[in-house]
Short mmCIF file of C-alpha atoms in Angstrom, two decimals:
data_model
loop_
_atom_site.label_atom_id
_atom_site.label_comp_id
_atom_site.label_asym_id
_atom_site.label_seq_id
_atom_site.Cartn_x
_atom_site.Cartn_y
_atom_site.Cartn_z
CA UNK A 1 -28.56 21.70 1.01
CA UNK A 2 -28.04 22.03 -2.62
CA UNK A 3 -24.82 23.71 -3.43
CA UNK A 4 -23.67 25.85 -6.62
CA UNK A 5 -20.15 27.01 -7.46
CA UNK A 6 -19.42 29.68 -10.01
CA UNK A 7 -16.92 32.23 -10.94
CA UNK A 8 -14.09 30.07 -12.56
CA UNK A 9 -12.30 30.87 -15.63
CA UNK A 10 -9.39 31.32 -17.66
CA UNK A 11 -6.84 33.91 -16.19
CA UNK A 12 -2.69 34.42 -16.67
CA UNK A 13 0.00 33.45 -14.07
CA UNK A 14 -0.13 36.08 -11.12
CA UNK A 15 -3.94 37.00 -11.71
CA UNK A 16 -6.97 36.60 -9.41
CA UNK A 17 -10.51 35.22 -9.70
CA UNK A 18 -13.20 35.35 -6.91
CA UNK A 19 -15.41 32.30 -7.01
CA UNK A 20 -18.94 32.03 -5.58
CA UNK A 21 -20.73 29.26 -3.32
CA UNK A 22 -24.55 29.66 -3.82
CA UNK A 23 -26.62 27.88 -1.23
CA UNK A 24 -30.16 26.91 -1.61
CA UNK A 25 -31.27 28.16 2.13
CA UNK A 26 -29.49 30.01 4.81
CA UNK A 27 -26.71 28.71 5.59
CA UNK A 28 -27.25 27.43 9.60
CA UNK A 29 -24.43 28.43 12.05
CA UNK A 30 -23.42 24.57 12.56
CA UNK A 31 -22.17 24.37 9.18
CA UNK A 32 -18.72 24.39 7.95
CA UNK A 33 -18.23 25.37 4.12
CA UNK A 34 -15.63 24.37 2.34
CA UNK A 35 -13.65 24.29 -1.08
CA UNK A 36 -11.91 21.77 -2.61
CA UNK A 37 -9.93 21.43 -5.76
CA UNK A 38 -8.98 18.20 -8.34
CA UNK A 39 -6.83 18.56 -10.93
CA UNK A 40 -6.54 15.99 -13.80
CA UNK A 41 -5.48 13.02 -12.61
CA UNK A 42 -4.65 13.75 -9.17
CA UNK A 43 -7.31 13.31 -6.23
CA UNK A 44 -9.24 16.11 -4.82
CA UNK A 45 -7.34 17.71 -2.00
CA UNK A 46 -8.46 20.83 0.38
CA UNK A 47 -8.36 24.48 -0.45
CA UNK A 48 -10.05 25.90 2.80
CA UNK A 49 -12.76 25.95 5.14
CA UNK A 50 -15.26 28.13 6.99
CA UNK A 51 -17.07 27.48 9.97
CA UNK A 52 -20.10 29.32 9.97
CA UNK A 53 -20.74 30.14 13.24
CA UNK A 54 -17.16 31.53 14.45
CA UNK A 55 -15.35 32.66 11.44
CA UNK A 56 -12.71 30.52 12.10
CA UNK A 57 -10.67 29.73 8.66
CA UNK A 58 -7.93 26.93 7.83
CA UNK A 59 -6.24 26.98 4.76
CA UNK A 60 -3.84 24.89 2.66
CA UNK A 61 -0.20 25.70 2.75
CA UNK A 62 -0.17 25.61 -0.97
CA UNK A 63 -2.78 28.56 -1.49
CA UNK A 64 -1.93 30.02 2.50
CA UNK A 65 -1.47 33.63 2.02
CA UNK A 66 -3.37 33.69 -1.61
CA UNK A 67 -6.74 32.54 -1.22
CA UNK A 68 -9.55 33.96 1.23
CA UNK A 69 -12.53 32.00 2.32
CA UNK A 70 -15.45 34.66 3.70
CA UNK A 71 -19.21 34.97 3.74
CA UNK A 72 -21.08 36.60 1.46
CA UNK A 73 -24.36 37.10 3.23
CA UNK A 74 -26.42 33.94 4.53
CA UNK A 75 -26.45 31.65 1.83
CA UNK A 76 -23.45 32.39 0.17
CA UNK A 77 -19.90 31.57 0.79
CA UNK A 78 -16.54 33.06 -1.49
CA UNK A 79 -13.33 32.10 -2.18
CA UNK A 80 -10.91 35.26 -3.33
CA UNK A 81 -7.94 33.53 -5.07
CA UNK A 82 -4.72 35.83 -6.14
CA UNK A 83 -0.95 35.42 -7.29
CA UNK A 84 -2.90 32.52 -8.97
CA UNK A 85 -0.01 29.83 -10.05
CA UNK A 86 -0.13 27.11 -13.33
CA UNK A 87 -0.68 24.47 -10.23
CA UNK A 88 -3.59 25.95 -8.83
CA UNK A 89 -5.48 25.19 -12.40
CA UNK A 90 -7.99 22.41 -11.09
CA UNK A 91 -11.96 21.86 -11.04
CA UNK A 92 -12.87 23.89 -7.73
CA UNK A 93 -15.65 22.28 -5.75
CA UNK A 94 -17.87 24.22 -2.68
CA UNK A 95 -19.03 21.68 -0.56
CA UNK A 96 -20.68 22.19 3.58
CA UNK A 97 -20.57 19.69 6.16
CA UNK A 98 -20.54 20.03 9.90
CA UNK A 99 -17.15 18.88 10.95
CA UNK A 100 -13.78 21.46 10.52
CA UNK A 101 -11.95 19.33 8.35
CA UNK A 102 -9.82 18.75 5.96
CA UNK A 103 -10.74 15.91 4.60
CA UNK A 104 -13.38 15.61 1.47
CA UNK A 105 -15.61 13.00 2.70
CA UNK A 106 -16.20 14.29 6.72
CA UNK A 107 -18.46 16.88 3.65
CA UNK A 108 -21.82 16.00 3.12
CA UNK A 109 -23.08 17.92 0.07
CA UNK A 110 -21.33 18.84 -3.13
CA UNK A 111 -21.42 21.97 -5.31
CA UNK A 112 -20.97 20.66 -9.16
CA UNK A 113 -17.23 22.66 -9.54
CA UNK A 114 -16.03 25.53 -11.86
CA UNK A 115 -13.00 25.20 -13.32
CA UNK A 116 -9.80 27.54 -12.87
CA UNK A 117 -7.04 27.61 -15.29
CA UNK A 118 -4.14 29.51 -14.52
CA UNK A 119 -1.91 29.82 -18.19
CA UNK A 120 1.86 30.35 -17.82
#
């Protein structure tokens, strides 16, 4: 499946941005969808994750409480981000795989990532 993330931007300290995962077919109830985030320098570490078929969520404990991860009809998966912080500024990355994990390479396929910057 091919992946494409949107919705990123340039927004103030305390703001919120909703970003969009755009799948190219129905998304099948096996999947998991996830997000991801690098910042400069640092490796890419987990935002949160969706398995398809139950609902069932996990989030970071950096963005826990801030950030929701939801559907968006079948081939589309969200990620509602608020009380966004100067560390949360990164390149966000939508990615599906079939395993609820945390970890960026149990993901198959890759969105190309939207960038967030959160300014003090």
């Amino acid at each position: 499946v091919q992946l494409q993330a949107s919705g990123g931007g340039l927004v103030q300290t305390g703001g919120s941005l909703r970003l969009s995962c755009a799948a190219s077919r129905r998304i099948y109830s096996s999947t998991v969808m996830g997000w991801f985030r690098q910042a400069p320098g640092k490796e890419r570490e987990f935002v949160a994750f969706l398995r398809w078929s139950t609902g069932r969520t996990n989030y970071a404990d950096s963005v826990k409480g801030r950030v929701t991860i939801a559907k968006a009809g079948a081939d589309t998966v969200y990620l509602q981000m608020s009380s966004l912080k100067p560390e949360d500024t990164a390149v966000y990355y939508c990615a599906a795989g079939v395993q609820a994990s945390t970890t960026a390479r149990d993901f198959t396929s890759w969105g190309q990532g939207t960038q967030v910057t959160v300014s003090s």
